[in-house]
mmCIF file of C-alpha atoms in Angstrom:
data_model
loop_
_atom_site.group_PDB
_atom_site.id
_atom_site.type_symbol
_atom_site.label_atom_id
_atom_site.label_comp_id
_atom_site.label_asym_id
_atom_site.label_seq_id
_atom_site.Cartn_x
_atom_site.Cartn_y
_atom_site.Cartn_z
ATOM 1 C CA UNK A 1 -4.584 -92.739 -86.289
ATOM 2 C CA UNK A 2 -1.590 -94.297 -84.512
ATOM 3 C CA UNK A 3 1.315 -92.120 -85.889
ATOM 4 C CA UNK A 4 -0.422 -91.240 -89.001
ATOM 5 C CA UNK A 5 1.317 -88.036 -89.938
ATOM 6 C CA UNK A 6 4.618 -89.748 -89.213
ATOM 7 C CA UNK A 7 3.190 -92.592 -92.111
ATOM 8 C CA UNK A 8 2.227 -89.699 -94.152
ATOM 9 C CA UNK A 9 5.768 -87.871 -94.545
ATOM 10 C CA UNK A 10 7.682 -90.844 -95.082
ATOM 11 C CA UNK A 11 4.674 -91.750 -98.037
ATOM 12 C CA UNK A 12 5.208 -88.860 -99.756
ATOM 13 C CA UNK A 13 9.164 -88.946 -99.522
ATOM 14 C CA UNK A 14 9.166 -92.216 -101.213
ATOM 15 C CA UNK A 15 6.622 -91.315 -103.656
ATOM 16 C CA UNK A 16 7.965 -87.955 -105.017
ATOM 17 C CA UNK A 17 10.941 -90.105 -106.322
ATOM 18 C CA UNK A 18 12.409 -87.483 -108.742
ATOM 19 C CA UNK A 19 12.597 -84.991 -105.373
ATOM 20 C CA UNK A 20 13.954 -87.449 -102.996
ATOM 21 C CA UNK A 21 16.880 -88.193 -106.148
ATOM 22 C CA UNK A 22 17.342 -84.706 -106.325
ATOM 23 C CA UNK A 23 18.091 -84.179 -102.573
ATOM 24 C CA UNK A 24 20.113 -87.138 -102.590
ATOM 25 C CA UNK A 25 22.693 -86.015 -105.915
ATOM 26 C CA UNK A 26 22.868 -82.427 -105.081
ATOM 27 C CA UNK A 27 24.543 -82.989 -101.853
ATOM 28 C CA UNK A 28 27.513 -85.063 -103.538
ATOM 29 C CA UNK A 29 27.706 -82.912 -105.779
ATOM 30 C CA UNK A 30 27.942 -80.154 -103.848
ATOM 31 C CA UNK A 31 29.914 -81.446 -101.210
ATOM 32 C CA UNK A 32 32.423 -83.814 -103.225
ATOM 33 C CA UNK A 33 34.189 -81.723 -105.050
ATOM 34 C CA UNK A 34 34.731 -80.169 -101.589
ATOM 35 C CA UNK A 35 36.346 -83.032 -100.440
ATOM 36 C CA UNK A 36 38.424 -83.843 -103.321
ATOM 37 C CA UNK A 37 39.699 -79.967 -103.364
ATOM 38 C CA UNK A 38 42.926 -78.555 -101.834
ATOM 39 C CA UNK A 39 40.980 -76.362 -99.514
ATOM 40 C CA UNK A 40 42.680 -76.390 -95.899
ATOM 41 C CA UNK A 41 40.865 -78.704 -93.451
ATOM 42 C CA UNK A 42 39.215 -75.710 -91.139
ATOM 43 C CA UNK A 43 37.144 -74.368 -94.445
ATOM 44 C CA UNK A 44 35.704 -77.753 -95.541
ATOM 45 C CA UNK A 45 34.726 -78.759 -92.281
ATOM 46 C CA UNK A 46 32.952 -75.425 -92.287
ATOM 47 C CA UNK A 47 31.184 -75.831 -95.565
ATOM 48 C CA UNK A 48 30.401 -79.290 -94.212
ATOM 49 C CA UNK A 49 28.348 -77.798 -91.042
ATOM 50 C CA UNK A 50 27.028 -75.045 -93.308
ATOM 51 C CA UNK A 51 25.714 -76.938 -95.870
ATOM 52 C CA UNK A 52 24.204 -79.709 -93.631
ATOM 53 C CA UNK A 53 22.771 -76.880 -91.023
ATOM 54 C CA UNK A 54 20.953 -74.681 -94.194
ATOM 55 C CA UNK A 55 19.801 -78.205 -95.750
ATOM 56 C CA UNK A 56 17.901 -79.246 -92.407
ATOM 57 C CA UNK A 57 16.606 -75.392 -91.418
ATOM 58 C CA UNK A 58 15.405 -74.701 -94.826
ATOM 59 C CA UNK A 59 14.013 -78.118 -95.420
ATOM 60 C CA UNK A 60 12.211 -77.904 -91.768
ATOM 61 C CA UNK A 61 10.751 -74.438 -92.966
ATOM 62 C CA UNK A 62 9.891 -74.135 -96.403
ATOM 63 C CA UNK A 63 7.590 -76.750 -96.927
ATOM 64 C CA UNK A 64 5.780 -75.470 -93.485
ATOM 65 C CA UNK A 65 5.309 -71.662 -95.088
ATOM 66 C CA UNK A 66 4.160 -73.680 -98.482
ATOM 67 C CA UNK A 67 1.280 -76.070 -96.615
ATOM 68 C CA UNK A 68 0.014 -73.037 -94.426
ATOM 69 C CA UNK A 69 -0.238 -70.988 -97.376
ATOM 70 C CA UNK A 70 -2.654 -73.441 -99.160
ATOM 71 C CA UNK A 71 -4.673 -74.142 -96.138
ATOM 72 C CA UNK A 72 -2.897 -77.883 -95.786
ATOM 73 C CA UNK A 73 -1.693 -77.810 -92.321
ATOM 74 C CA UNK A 74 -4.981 -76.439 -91.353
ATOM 75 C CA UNK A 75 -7.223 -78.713 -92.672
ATOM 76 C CA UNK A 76 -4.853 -81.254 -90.959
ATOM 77 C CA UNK A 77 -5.383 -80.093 -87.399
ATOM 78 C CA UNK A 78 -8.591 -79.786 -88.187
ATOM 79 C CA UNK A 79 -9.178 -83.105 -88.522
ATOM 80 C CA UNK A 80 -8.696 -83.729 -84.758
ATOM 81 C CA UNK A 81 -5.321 -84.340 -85.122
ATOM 82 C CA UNK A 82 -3.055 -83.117 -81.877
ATOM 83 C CA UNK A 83 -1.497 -79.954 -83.126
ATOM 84 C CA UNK A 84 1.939 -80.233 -80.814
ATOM 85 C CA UNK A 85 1.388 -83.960 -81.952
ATOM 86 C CA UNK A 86 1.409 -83.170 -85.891
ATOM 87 C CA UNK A 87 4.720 -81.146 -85.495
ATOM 88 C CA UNK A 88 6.250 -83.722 -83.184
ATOM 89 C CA UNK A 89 5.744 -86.708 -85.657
ATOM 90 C CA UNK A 90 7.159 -84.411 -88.696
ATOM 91 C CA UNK A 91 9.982 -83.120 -87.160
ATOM 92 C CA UNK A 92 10.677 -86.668 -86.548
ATOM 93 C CA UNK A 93 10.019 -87.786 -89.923
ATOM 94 C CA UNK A 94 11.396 -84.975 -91.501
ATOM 95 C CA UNK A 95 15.061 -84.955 -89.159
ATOM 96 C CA UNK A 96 15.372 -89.255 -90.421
ATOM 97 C CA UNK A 97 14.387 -88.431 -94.231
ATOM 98 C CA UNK A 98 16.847 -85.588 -94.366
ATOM 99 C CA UNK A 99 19.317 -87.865 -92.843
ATOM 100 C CA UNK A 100 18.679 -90.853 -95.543
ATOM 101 C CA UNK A 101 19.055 -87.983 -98.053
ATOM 102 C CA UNK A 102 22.207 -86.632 -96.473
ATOM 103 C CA UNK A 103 23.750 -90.615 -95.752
ATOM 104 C CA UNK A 104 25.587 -90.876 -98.904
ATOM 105 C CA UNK A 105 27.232 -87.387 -99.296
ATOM 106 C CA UNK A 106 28.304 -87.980 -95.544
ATOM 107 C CA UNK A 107 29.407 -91.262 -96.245
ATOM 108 C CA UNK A 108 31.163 -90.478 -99.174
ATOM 109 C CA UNK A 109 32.975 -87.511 -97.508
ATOM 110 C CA UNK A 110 33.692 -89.319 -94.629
ATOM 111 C CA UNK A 111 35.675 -92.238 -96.891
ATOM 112 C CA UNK A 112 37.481 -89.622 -98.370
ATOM 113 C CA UNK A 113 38.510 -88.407 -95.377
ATOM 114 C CA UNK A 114 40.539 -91.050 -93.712
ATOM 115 C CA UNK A 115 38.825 -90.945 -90.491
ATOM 116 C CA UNK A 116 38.419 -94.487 -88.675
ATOM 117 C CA UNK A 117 35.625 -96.735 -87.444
ATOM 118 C CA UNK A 118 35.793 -94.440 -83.642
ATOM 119 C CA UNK A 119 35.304 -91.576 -85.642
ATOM 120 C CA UNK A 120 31.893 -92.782 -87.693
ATOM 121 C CA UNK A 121 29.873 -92.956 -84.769
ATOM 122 C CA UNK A 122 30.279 -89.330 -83.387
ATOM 123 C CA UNK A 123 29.486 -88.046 -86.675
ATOM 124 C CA UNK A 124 26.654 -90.064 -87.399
ATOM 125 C CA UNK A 125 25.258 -88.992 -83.877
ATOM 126 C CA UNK A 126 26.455 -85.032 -84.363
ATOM 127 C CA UNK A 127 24.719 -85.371 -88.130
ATOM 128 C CA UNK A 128 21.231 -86.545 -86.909
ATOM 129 C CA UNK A 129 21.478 -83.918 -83.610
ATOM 130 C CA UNK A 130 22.246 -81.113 -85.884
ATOM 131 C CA UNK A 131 19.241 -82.287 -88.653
ATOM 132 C CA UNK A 132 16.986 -82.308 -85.737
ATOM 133 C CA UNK A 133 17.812 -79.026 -84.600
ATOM 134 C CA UNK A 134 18.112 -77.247 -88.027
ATOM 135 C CA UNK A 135 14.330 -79.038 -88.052
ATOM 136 C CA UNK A 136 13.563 -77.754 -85.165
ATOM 137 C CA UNK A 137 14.893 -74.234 -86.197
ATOM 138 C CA UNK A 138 13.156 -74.135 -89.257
ATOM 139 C CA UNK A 139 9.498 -74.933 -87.758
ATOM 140 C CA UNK A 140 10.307 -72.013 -85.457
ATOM 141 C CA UNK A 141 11.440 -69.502 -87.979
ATOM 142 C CA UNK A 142 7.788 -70.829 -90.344
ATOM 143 C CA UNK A 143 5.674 -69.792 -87.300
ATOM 144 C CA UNK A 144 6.655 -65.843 -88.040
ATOM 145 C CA UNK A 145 6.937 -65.418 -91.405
ATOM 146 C CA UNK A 146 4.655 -65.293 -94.600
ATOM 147 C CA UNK A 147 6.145 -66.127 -97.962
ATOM 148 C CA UNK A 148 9.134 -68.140 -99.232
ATOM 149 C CA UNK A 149 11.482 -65.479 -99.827
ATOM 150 C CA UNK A 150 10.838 -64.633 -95.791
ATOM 151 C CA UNK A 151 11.427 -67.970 -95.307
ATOM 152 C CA UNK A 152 14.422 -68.443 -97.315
ATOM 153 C CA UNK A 153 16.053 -65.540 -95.647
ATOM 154 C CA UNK A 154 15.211 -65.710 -92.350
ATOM 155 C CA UNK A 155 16.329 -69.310 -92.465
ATOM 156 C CA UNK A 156 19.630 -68.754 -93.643
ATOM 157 C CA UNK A 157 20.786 -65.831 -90.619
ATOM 158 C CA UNK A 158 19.014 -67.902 -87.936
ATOM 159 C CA UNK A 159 21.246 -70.756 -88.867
ATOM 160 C CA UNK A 160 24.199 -68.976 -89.524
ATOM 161 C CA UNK A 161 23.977 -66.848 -86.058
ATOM 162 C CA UNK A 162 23.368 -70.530 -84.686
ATOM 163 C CA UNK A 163 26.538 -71.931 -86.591
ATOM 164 C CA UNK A 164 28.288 -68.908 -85.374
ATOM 165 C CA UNK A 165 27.864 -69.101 -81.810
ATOM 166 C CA UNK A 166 28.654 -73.054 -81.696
ATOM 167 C CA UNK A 167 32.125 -72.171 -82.559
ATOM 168 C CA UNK A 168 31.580 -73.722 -86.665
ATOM 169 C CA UNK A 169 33.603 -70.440 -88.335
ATOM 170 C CA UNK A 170 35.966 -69.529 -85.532
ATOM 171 C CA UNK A 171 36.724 -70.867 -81.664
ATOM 172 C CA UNK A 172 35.886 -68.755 -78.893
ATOM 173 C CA UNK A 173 38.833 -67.743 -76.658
ATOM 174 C CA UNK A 174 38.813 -70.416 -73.792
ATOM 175 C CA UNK A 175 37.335 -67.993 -70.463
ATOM 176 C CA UNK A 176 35.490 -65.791 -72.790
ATOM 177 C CA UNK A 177 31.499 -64.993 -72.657
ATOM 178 C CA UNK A 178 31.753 -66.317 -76.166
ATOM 179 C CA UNK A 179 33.530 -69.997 -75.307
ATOM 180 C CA UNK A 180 30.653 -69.892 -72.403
ATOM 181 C CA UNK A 181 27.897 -69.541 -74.973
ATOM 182 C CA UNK A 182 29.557 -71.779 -77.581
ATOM 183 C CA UNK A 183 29.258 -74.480 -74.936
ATOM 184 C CA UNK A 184 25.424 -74.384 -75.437
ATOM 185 C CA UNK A 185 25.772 -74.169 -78.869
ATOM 186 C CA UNK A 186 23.097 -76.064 -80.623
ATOM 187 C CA UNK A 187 25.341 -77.180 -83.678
ATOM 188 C CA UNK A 188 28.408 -78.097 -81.391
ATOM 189 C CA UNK A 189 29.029 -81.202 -82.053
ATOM 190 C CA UNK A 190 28.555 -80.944 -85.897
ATOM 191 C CA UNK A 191 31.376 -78.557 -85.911
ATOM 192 C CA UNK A 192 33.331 -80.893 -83.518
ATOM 193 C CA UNK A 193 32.254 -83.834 -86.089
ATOM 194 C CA UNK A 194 33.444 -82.180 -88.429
ATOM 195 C CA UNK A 195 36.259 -80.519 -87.342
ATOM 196 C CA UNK A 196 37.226 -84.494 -86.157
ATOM 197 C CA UNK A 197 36.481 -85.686 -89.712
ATOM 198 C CA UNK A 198 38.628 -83.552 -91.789
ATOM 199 C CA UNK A 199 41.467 -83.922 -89.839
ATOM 200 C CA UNK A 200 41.429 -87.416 -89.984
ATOM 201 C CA UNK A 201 39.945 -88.488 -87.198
ATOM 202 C CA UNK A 202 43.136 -86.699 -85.375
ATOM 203 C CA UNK A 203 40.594 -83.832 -83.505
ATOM 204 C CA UNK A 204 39.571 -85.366 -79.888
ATOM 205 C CA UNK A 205 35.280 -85.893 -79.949
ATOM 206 C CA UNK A 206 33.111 -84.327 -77.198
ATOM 207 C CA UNK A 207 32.992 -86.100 -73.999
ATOM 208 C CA UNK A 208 29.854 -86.838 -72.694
ATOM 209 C CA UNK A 209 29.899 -83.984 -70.133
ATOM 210 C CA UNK A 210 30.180 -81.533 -73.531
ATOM 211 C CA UNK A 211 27.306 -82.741 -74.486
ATOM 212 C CA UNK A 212 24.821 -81.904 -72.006
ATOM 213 C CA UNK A 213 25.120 -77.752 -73.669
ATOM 214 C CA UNK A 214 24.161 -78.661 -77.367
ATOM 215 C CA UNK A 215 21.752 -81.616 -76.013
ATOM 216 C CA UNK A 216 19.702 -78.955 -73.744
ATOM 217 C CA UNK A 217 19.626 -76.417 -76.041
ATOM 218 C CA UNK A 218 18.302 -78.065 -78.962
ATOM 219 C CA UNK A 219 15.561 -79.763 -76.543
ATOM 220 C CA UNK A 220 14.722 -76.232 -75.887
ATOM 221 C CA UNK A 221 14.174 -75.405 -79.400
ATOM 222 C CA UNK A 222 12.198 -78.622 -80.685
ATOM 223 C CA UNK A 223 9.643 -77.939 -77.122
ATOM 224 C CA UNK A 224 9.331 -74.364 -78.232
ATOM 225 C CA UNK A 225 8.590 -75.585 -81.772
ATOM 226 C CA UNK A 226 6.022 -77.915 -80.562
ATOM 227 C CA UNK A 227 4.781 -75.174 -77.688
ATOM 228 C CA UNK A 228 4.316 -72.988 -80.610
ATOM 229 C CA UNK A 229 3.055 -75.365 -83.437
ATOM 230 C CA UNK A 230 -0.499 -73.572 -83.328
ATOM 231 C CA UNK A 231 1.145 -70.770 -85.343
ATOM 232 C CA UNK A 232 1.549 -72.887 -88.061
ATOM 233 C CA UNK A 233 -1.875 -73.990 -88.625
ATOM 234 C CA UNK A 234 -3.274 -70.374 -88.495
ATOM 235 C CA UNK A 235 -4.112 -69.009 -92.153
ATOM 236 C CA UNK A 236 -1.965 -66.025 -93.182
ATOM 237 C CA UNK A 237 -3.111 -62.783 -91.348
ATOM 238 C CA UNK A 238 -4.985 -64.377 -88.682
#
């Protein structure tokens, strides 16, 4: 029982090969010709945040909406399995096998870039912080909705008001009530990351004291996502 449902996501992953190639191609395809475009450095880095943000919120709630719907996740819990403990393990699980996914459209984007060795680091850190979030986000956003298209949509404004407010489509005026909430913004540092990797490498990183915003907020989303996991199990209407 050790871990089990952290054993079980990554087994399926690897098993449903022709899904795991599909997540793995669409990205580069999506995002290279991004990189090889003309398209000023602010707009790709925002597609960049965009894209990776929607791939980790909708991939964090879809499938959730999907197993409560056919009585999965119930029968699950049901089992005696820990309910907060199920939805810690697969937002764990989930936030690494998007990342493997994501690794060589990053990589790839990041070459093209020009950024150096200094640079790699923040953005593999940023990448995995935002994929846990968007997670995070998306387990949320499954708790209080019903079907797909609910899920799709509701996915999609949560984590654009989330990219919005973390400064991804346009900084906040330094003094402003909007720079003070961008400070807490969960997806900070992916737009920093970003921002950082299109340029070059030439955009400064976030000092550890920046940080501590994005880091507290998205702990405060993944505990409400496990706080509320029980929301997931319940069959739809109950």
């Amino acid at each position: 029982m050790r871990a089990a449902v952290w054993s079980l996501e990554w087994r399926i992953a690897m098993r449903r090969r022709r899904l795991m190639a599909w997540n793995v191609v669409v990205p580069v395809g999506l995002l290279l010709p991004v990189a090889l475009g003309e398209a000023a450095a602010p707009h790709r880095s925002a597609v960049y945040a965009v894209f990776l943000a929607f791939f980790g919120t909708f991939g964090g709630c879809i499938p959730l909406v999907s197993e409560r719907s056919s009585g999965w996740s119930e029968k699950l819990v049901l089992t005696g399995y820990g309910v907060s403990r199920w939805l810690a393990e697969r937002l764990l699980a989930t936030t690494l096998i998007d990342a493997v996914q994501l690794a060589p459209a990053v990589a790839l984007i990041f070459l093209l870039s020009g950024s150096g060795a200094a640079t790699a680091g923040f953005v593999v850190l940023a990448v995995l912080h935002a994929l846990g979030v968007a997670n995070a986000i998306g387990s949320l956003v499954a708790g209080f909705i019903s079907s797909l298209a609910e899920a799709a949509l509701a996915s999609a404004a949560v984590a654009l008001f989330a990219l919005h407010f973390s400064g991804v489509f346009r900084g906040a005026t330094p003094g402003s009530w909007a720079w003070q909430v961008e400070r807490f913004g969960p997806f900070r540092p992916l737009a920093s990351a970003m921002d950082s990797m299109t340029s070059g490498g030439v955009s400064a990183t976030l000092s550890p004291a920046e940080w501590l915003g994005p880091l507290a907020t998205g702990a405060v989303v993944v505990a409400l996502a496990v706080v509320l996991a029980e929301r997931l199990t319940r069959p739809e209407g109950a």
